[in-house]
Coordinates of C-alpha atoms in Angstrom, one line a residue:
M151 CA 3.6 -1.0 -3.0
N152 CA 6.5 -3.0 -1.5
E153 CA 4.6 -6.2 -1.9
Y154 CA 4.1 -5.3 -5.6
D155 CA 7.8 -4.4 -6.0
S156 CA 8.9 -7.7 -4.4
G157 CA 6.8 -9.6 -6.9
K158 CA 8.4 -7.6 -9.7
I159 CA 11.8 -8.4 -8.4
A160 CA 11.1 -12.1 -8.5
D161 CA 9.6 -11.6 -12.0
V162 CA 12.7 -9.9 -13.3
L163 CA 15.1 -12.5 -11.9
R164 CA 13.0 -15.3 -13.2
A165 CA 12.7 -13.9 -16.7
S166 CA 16.3 -12.8 -17.1
E167 CA 18.3 -15.2 -14.9
G168 CA 16.1 -18.3 -14.8
M169 CA 16.0 -18.0 -11.0
E170 CA 13.3 -19.5 -8.7
Q171 CA 12.4 -18.4 -5.3
T172 CA 13.3 -20.5 -2.2
D173 CA 12.2 -20.3 1.4
N174 CA 15.6 -21.7 2.5
P175 CA 18.3 -19.0 2.6
E176 CA 21.0 -21.7 2.6
E177 CA 19.9 -22.7 -0.9
A178 CA 20.0 -19.2 -2.3
D179 CA 22.4 -17.8 -4.9
V180 CA 21.0 -14.3 -4.3
I181 CA 19.5 -12.9 -1.1
L182 CA 17.6 -9.6 -1.5
F183 CA 16.0 -7.4 1.1
N184 CA 13.2 -5.1 -0.1
T185 CA 12.9 -2.4 2.5
C186 CA 10.5 0.3 3.7
S187 CA 11.6 3.5 5.6
I188 CA 8.2 5.0 6.5
R189 CA 8.6 4.1 10.2
E190 CA 11.4 4.7 12.6
K191 CA 14.1 2.1 13.2
A192 CA 13.6 0.6 9.7
E193 CA 17.3 1.0 9.1
E194 CA 18.2 -0.9 12.3
K195 CA 15.9 -3.7 11.4
V196 CA 17.6 -4.0 8.0
F197 CA 21.0 -4.3 9.5
S198 CA 19.7 -6.8 12.0
D199 CA 18.3 -9.0 9.2
L200 CA 21.5 -8.6 7.2
G201 CA 23.5 -9.9 10.2
R202 CA 21.5 -13.1 10.1
V203 CA 22.6 -13.9 6.6
R204 CA 26.2 -12.8 7.0
P205 CA 27.4 -16.3 8.1
L206 CA 26.0 -17.6 4.8
K207 CA 28.2 -15.1 2.9
L208 CA 31.2 -16.2 4.8
G209 CA 30.6 -19.8 3.9
N210 CA 29.8 -19.1 0.3
S211 CA 31.8 -16.5 -1.5
K212 CA 29.6 -16.7 -4.6
L213 CA 26.4 -15.8 -2.7
L214 CA 25.3 -12.2 -3.6
I215 CA 23.4 -10.1 -1.0
G216 CA 21.5 -7.0 -2.0
V217 CA 19.4 -4.3 -0.3
G218 CA 16.6 -2.6 -2.2
G219 CA 13.7 -0.3 -1.5
C220 CA 13.4 2.9 0.4
V221 CA 16.0 2.3 3.1
A222 CA 18.4 1.6 0.2
S223 CA 17.4 4.8 -1.5
Q224 CA 17.8 6.8 1.8
E225 CA 21.1 5.3 3.0
G226 CA 22.8 4.5 -0.4
A227 CA 26.5 3.6 -0.1
L228 CA 26.4 4.0 3.7
I229 CA 24.9 0.5 3.8
L230 CA 28.1 -0.9 2.2
Q231 CA 30.2 0.9 4.8
R232 CA 28.3 -0.5 7.7
A233 CA 27.8 -4.0 6.1
P234 CA 30.7 -4.5 3.8
Y235 CA 29.6 -8.0 2.9
V236 CA 26.6 -6.5 1.0
D237 CA 27.2 -6.7 -2.7
L238 CA 24.6 -4.3 -4.2
V239 CA 22.2 -1.5 -3.2
F240 CA 19.3 -0.5 -5.5
G241 CA 16.4 1.8 -5.2
P242 CA 12.7 1.4 -5.9
Q243 CA 13.1 2.9 -9.3
T244 CA 16.0 0.7 -10.4
L245 CA 14.8 -2.8 -9.5
H246 CA 14.5 -3.5 -13.2
R247 CA 18.3 -3.1 -13.5
L248 CA 19.0 -6.0 -11.1
P249 CA 20.3 -8.5 -13.8
Q250 CA 22.9 -5.9 -14.9
L251 CA 23.8 -5.1 -11.3
L252 CA 24.2 -8.8 -10.4
Q253 CA 26.3 -9.4 -13.5
A254 CA 28.5 -6.4 -12.7
C255 CA 29.1 -7.8 -9.2
R256 CA 30.1 -11.2 -10.7
D257 CA 32.3 -9.8 -13.4
S258 CA 34.1 -7.1 -11.4
G259 CA 34.0 -8.5 -7.9
R260 CA 33.1 -4.9 -6.8
Q261 CA 30.0 -3.7 -5.0
Q262 CA 27.3 -1.9 -7.0
V263 CA 25.0 1.0 -6.0
D264 CA 22.2 2.4 -8.2
I265 CA 19.6 4.5 -6.3
S266 CA 18.9 6.9 -9.2
F267 CA 15.4 8.1 -10.2
P268 CA 14.9 7.2 -13.9
E269 CA 11.2 7.9 -13.8
I270 CA 9.1 5.7 -16.0
E271 CA 12.0 3.5 -17.3
K272 CA 11.3 0.9 -14.6
F273 CA 7.9 0.0 -16.1
D274 CA 9.3 -0.1 -19.6
H275 CA 11.7 -2.9 -18.7
L276 CA 9.6 -5.1 -16.4
P277 CA 8.3 -8.4 -17.6
A278 CA 4.7 -8.4 -18.8
P279 CA 2.2 -9.3 -16.0
S280 CA 1.5 -13.0 -15.8
L281 CA -0.2 -15.3 -13.4
N282 CA 2.8 -17.6 -13.7
H283 CA 4.9 -14.9 -12.0
A284 CA 5.2 -14.3 -8.3
E285 CA 3.2 -11.1 -8.0
G286 CA 1.8 -11.2 -4.5
H287 CA -1.8 -12.3 -4.3
Q288 CA -2.5 -12.7 -8.0
T289 CA -1.4 -16.3 -8.5
T290 CA -4.8 -18.0 -7.6
S291 CA -6.9 -15.4 -5.7
G292 CA -8.5 -13.6 -8.6
M293 CA -7.1 -10.3 -7.5
T294 CA -3.9 -8.4 -8.1
Y295 CA -2.2 -5.0 -7.9
V296 CA -1.3 -2.8 -10.8
S297 CA 1.0 0.2 -10.2
I298 CA -0.1 3.3 -12.1
M299 CA 2.3 5.9 -10.7
E300 CA 5.3 6.4 -8.5
G301 CA 6.4 9.0 -6.0
C302 CA 4.8 11.9 -4.3
S303 CA 5.2 15.7 -4.8
K304 CA 3.3 16.8 -1.6
Y305 CA 6.3 17.0 0.7
C306 CA 4.5 16.7 4.0
T307 CA 7.0 17.7 6.6
Y308 CA 7.0 14.3 8.3
C309 CA 7.3 12.1 5.2
V310 CA 10.3 10.6 3.6
V311 CA 8.6 9.2 0.4
P312 CA 9.5 12.1 -1.9
F313 CA 13.1 11.6 -1.0
T314 CA 13.2 7.9 -1.4
R315 CA 10.8 7.4 -4.3
G316 CA 11.0 10.7 -6.0
E317 CA 8.2 13.1 -7.2
E318 CA 5.0 12.0 -8.8
V319 CA 5.4 10.3 -12.2
S320 CA 2.4 8.7 -13.9
R321 CA 2.5 5.8 -16.3
P322 CA 1.0 6.4 -19.7
F323 CA -2.7 5.5 -19.9
A324 CA -2.2 2.9 -22.6
D325 CA 0.4 1.1 -20.6
V326 CA -1.8 0.7 -17.6
M327 CA -4.8 -0.4 -19.7
R328 CA -2.6 -3.0 -21.4
D329 CA -1.4 -4.5 -18.1
V330 CA -5.0 -4.8 -16.8
Q331 CA -6.2 -6.3 -20.1
V332 CA -3.5 -9.0 -20.0
L333 CA -4.4 -9.8 -16.4
A334 CA -8.1 -9.9 -17.1
A335 CA -7.5 -12.3 -19.9
Q336 CA -5.7 -14.6 -17.5
G337 CA -8.6 -14.7 -15.0
I338 CA -8.1 -11.7 -12.8
K339 CA -11.4 -10.3 -11.6
E340 CA -10.4 -7.6 -9.1
V341 CA -7.6 -5.0 -9.6
T342 CA -6.2 -2.6 -7.0
L343 CA -4.5 0.4 -8.6
L344 CA -1.4 1.5 -6.7
G345 CA 0.5 4.7 -6.1
Q346 CA 2.0 6.6 -3.2
N347 CA -0.5 9.3 -4.1
V348 CA -2.7 7.4 -6.6
N349 CA -5.4 9.9 -7.1
A350 CA -2.8 12.4 -8.4
Y351 CA -2.6 10.3 -11.5
R352 CA -2.2 12.3 -14.7
G353 CA -1.5 9.9 -17.6
I354 CA -0.6 10.7 -21.2
Y355 CA -3.4 9.7 -23.5
D356 CA -3.6 9.2 -27.3
G357 CA -2.5 12.4 -29.1
G358 CA -0.6 13.7 -26.1
D359 CA -3.6 14.7 -24.0
T360 CA -3.6 14.1 -20.3
V361 CA -6.3 12.1 -18.5
D362 CA -7.0 12.1 -14.7
F363 CA -7.6 9.3 -12.3
A364 CA -11.4 9.4 -12.6
F365 CA -11.0 8.8 -16.3
L366 CA -8.7 5.9 -15.7
L367 CA -11.0 4.3 -13.1
Q368 CA -14.0 4.4 -15.5
A369 CA -11.8 3.0 -18.4
V370 CA -10.5 0.1 -16.3
A371 CA -14.0 -0.7 -15.0
A372 CA -15.3 -0.9 -18.6
L373 CA -12.8 -3.7 -19.4
E374 CA -14.3 -7.1 -20.0
G375 CA -13.5 -9.5 -17.1
I376 CA -12.9 -6.9 -14.5
E377 CA -15.6 -7.1 -11.9
R378 CA -14.2 -5.1 -9.0
L379 CA -11.9 -2.1 -8.6
R380 CA -10.0 -0.7 -5.7
Y381 CA -7.2 1.9 -5.3
T382 CA -4.7 3.0 -2.6
T383 CA -3.4 5.4 -1.3
S384 CA -5.1 8.7 -1.9
H385 CA -4.6 12.3 -0.8
P386 CA -7.4 14.7 0.1
M387 CA -5.9 17.4 -2.1
E388 CA -6.5 15.2 -5.2
M389 CA -10.1 14.1 -4.3
T390 CA -11.7 15.9 -7.2
Q391 CA -15.4 16.2 -7.9
N392 CA -14.7 14.1 -11.0
L393 CA -13.4 11.3 -8.9
I394 CA -16.2 11.6 -6.4
D395 CA -18.7 11.4 -9.2
V396 CA -17.2 8.0 -10.2
Y397 CA -18.7 6.5 -7.0
A398 CA -22.2 7.4 -8.3
S399 CA -21.6 6.1 -11.9
T400 CA -19.4 3.1 -11.5
P401 CA -20.7 0.2 -9.4
K402 CA -17.5 -1.8 -9.9
L403 CA -15.6 0.7 -7.8
V404 CA -15.8 -0.7 -4.3
S405 CA -17.7 0.9 -1.4
H406 CA -14.5 1.6 0.5
L407 CA -12.3 4.7 0.5
H408 CA -9.0 4.9 2.3
L409 CA -8.4 8.7 2.7
P410 CA -5.6 9.6 5.1
V411 CA -6.2 12.7 7.2
Q412 CA -3.4 12.4 9.9
S413 CA -4.9 14.9 12.3
G414 CA -8.1 16.6 13.2
S415 CA -6.4 19.9 14.2
D416 CA -5.9 22.6 11.6
R417 CA -2.9 23.8 13.4
I418 CA -1.2 20.4 13.2
L419 CA -2.3 19.9 9.6
A420 CA -0.6 23.2 8.7
A421 CA 2.6 22.1 10.6
M422 CA 2.4 18.8 8.6
K423 CA 2.0 20.8 5.4
R424 CA -1.0 18.7 4.5
R425 CA -2.5 21.6 2.5
H426 CA -6.1 20.9 3.5
T427 CA -8.2 21.8 6.5
V428 CA -10.5 19.7 8.7
L429 CA -13.5 21.4 7.1
E430 CA -12.3 20.6 3.6
Y431 CA -11.7 16.9 4.6
K432 CA -15.2 16.6 6.1
S433 CA -16.7 18.2 2.9
I434 CA -15.0 15.5 0.8
I435 CA -16.5 12.8 3.0
R436 CA -19.9 14.3 2.9
R437 CA -19.8 14.5 -1.0
V438 CA -18.5 10.9 -1.3
R439 CA -21.3 9.6 1.0
A440 CA -23.8 11.5 -1.1
A441 CA -22.5 9.7 -4.1
R442 CA -22.2 6.3 -2.4
P443 CA -24.3 6.2 0.9
D444 CA -23.1 2.8 2.1
I445 CA -19.3 3.6 1.7
C446 CA -16.9 2.7 4.5
I447 CA -14.2 5.2 5.2
T448 CA -10.7 4.3 6.6
S449 CA -7.8 6.7 7.3
D450 CA -4.3 7.2 8.7
F451 CA -3.5 9.1 11.9
I452 CA -0.3 10.3 13.3
V453 CA -0.4 10.8 17.1
G454 CA 2.1 12.9 18.9
F455 CA 3.3 15.1 16.1
P456 CA 5.8 17.7 17.5
G457 CA 3.9 20.4 19.3
E458 CA 0.6 18.5 19.4
T459 CA -1.3 19.7 22.5
E460 CA -4.2 18.1 24.3
Q461 CA -6.5 20.5 22.5
D462 CA -5.1 19.4 19.2
F463 CA -5.6 15.7 20.1
E464 CA -9.2 16.4 21.2
A465 CA -9.8 18.0 17.8
T466 CA -8.7 14.7 16.2
M467 CA -11.1 12.7 18.5
K468 CA -13.9 15.1 17.6
L469 CA -13.2 14.5 13.9
I470 CA -13.3 10.7 14.4
D471 CA -16.7 11.0 16.1
E472 CA -18.1 13.2 13.4
V473 CA -16.9 11.2 10.4
G474 CA -17.2 7.7 11.8
F475 CA -14.3 5.6 10.4
D476 CA -14.4 1.9 9.7
N477 CA -10.7 1.4 10.5
S478 CA -7.4 3.2 10.5
F479 CA -3.7 2.9 10.4
S480 CA -2.6 4.9 13.5
Y481 CA 0.9 5.4 14.8
L482 CA 3.0 7.5 17.2
Y483 CA 5.0 10.1 15.2
S484 CA 8.5 8.9 14.4
P485 CA 11.1 11.4 13.0
R486 CA 12.4 10.4 9.6
P487 CA 16.0 11.5 8.7
G488 CA 16.1 14.5 6.4
T489 CA 12.5 15.6 6.8
P490 CA 11.6 19.1 8.1
A491 CA 9.6 17.7 11.0
A492 CA 12.6 15.9 12.4
E493 CA 14.0 19.3 13.4
L494 CA 10.9 20.4 15.3
R495 CA 11.0 20.6 19.1
D496 CA 9.0 17.9 20.8
D497 CA 8.3 18.2 24.5
T498 CA 5.4 15.8 24.9
P499 CA 6.3 12.8 27.1
H500 CA 6.1 9.4 25.4
E501 CA 3.6 8.1 27.9
V502 CA 1.2 10.9 27.1
K503 CA 1.5 10.1 23.4
A504 CA 1.0 6.4 24.0
A505 CA -2.1 7.1 26.1
R506 CA -3.5 9.2 23.3
L507 CA -2.8 6.6 20.7
K508 CA -4.6 3.9 22.7
R509 CA -7.6 6.1 23.2
L510 CA -7.8 6.9 19.5
Q511 CA -7.4 3.2 18.5
D512 CA -10.1 2.1 21.1
R513 CA -12.6 4.6 19.7
I514 CA -12.0 3.6 16.1
M515 CA -12.3 -0.1 17.1
E516 CA -15.7 0.7 18.6
Q517 CA -16.7 2.3 15.2
E518 CA -15.3 -0.7 13.4
E519 CA -17.4 -3.0 15.6
G520 CA -20.5 -1.0 14.8
V521 CA -20.0 -1.4 11.1
A522 CA -19.5 -5.1 11.5
Q523 CA -22.6 -5.5 13.6
S524 CA -24.6 -3.6 10.9
M525 CA -23.6 -6.3 8.4
L526 CA -25.0 -9.2 10.4
G527 CA -27.6 -11.1 8.5
S528 CA -26.7 -9.4 5.2
V529 CA -25.7 -11.3 2.0
Q530 CA -22.3 -10.1 0.8
R531 CA -20.7 -10.6 -2.6
V532 CA -17.3 -12.0 -1.7
L533 CA -14.2 -12.6 -3.8
V534 CA -12.7 -15.9 -2.5
E535 CA -9.0 -15.2 -2.1
G536 CA -7.8 -18.4 -0.6
L537 CA -7.8 -20.6 2.4
S538 CA -8.5 -19.2 5.9
R539 CA -5.3 -18.3 7.8
K540 CA -6.8 -19.7 11.0
D541 CA -8.5 -22.8 9.6
A542 CA -7.2 -24.5 6.4
Q543 CA -10.5 -26.3 6.1
E544 CA -12.3 -23.0 5.4
L545 CA -12.1 -20.3 2.8
A546 CA -11.4 -16.6 3.2
G547 CA -12.8 -13.8 1.0
R548 CA -13.2 -10.1 0.9
T549 CA -16.4 -8.1 0.8
D550 CA -16.9 -5.0 -1.3
N551 CA -16.2 -2.8 1.8
N552 CA -13.0 -4.6 2.5
R553 CA -14.0 -6.9 5.3
V554 CA -12.5 -10.4 5.5
V555 CA -15.1 -13.2 5.7
N556 CA -14.3 -16.8 6.7
F557 CA -16.8 -19.5 5.6
S558 CA -17.0 -23.2 4.6
G559 CA -16.4 -24.1 1.0
T560 CA -14.2 -25.9 -1.4
P561 CA -10.8 -24.9 -2.9
D562 CA -12.2 -24.7 -6.4
M563 CA -14.1 -21.6 -5.4
I564 CA -10.8 -19.6 -5.0
G565 CA -10.6 -16.8 -7.4
R566 CA -14.3 -16.5 -7.9
F567 CA -17.1 -14.5 -6.4
A568 CA -19.6 -16.1 -4.0
E569 CA -22.7 -14.9 -2.2
V570 CA -22.1 -15.2 1.6
K571 CA -24.5 -14.5 4.4
I572 CA -22.9 -12.9 7.4
T573 CA -23.6 -14.9 10.6
Q574 CA -21.1 -13.8 13.1
V575 CA -18.7 -10.9 14.0
V576 CA -15.2 -11.9 15.1
R577 CA -12.5 -9.5 16.0
H578 CA -11.4 -7.8 12.8
T579 CA -13.1 -10.5 10.6
L580 CA -16.6 -11.9 9.9
R581 CA -18.0 -15.4 9.6
G582 CA -20.5 -16.4 7.1
E583 CA -22.4 -19.2 5.3
L584 CA -22.3 -19.8 1.6
V585 CA -25.7 -18.8 0.0
S586 CA -24.9 -19.8 -3.6
E587 CA -22.1 -21.6 -5.4
P588 CA -19.9 -19.3 -7.5
S589 CA -20.8 -19.4 -11.2

């Protein structure tokens, strides 16, 4: 989501101010930090980065420095007190107001703060999606992100998102469809639908009716030019049977589901206020696999939540063995300011938590390796996204189940689908050989 927002920030400033991005801070007229507060010490990292550009401000009084994103939303005007050389602070929902905020800084010489939650207004004022704009991956890779909703209304006890991005607000169905159609007409073949809780989407349809996420997925998949469809991030509470059925009826929806569970202990899930049990989570996975037998499941885990016992952790390990995950984002619990969990007593030593995390990650890495080995010798349909990070003479693409494959090819293949035979398993990636040239 932050990558998407950063692209939109660049779009807004390009369209309204005629600005262009530069990799050299000394050339910049405006320096903006787009921040995330999902992990601890995010605020300290922001102030550390701000300290690096402070000398530029001292040497150029016309330079404007701004802080946006979730740390900005969380800290607000406190950022200006601690870093008085910062000119503006804006939240995730007010990035579209940047031109006005910058002009106010120039005209008045005073600092500006806008961390309000104007709901859908942000999307009404952003420039139309275009491949000429700096929107993350979409420039040449054939894929892009489309945000369909903002915020989360689940209020898990450990999570700061509802306080920094607000409650769930869905974009109208027609607006999402228009954005995807524009991108498809410009050559985009794969779309990832974005939201903090994306499967909670409830969009206004023609006549005022509301459509769910399953309806939106099928509608996007039916658009001419769209050949592959992904989404992130989802919540088990919103994994409806309608949505599960889409996996059986819609081949364009990829065989990869990222469904955060956080813990395998019902006691910890209740303390997290996740509103689902382990049995309910396993039931969802069973039904999804019945609809799409070859699907790969990835998840999120928090290790060391306050009060987590050895028994609770063993329940998480049992869930991992029972489900079989292809990958995960797993972290030690970090208290976020203002969240209920931050007030809970936590007596577990750090070294115990760290040992648990390593054990969990090692087990999931074994499962990831098993999935990779099962793909050896298979021919995969790969969207060629660009040059390989490790070898600029090779190409990198992504399989339907979200595996990166490196293989020999020519740059003109970028942005197109290719058939690639998997020949080797490398740590976290695959190697392959081109079977047929992209059409």
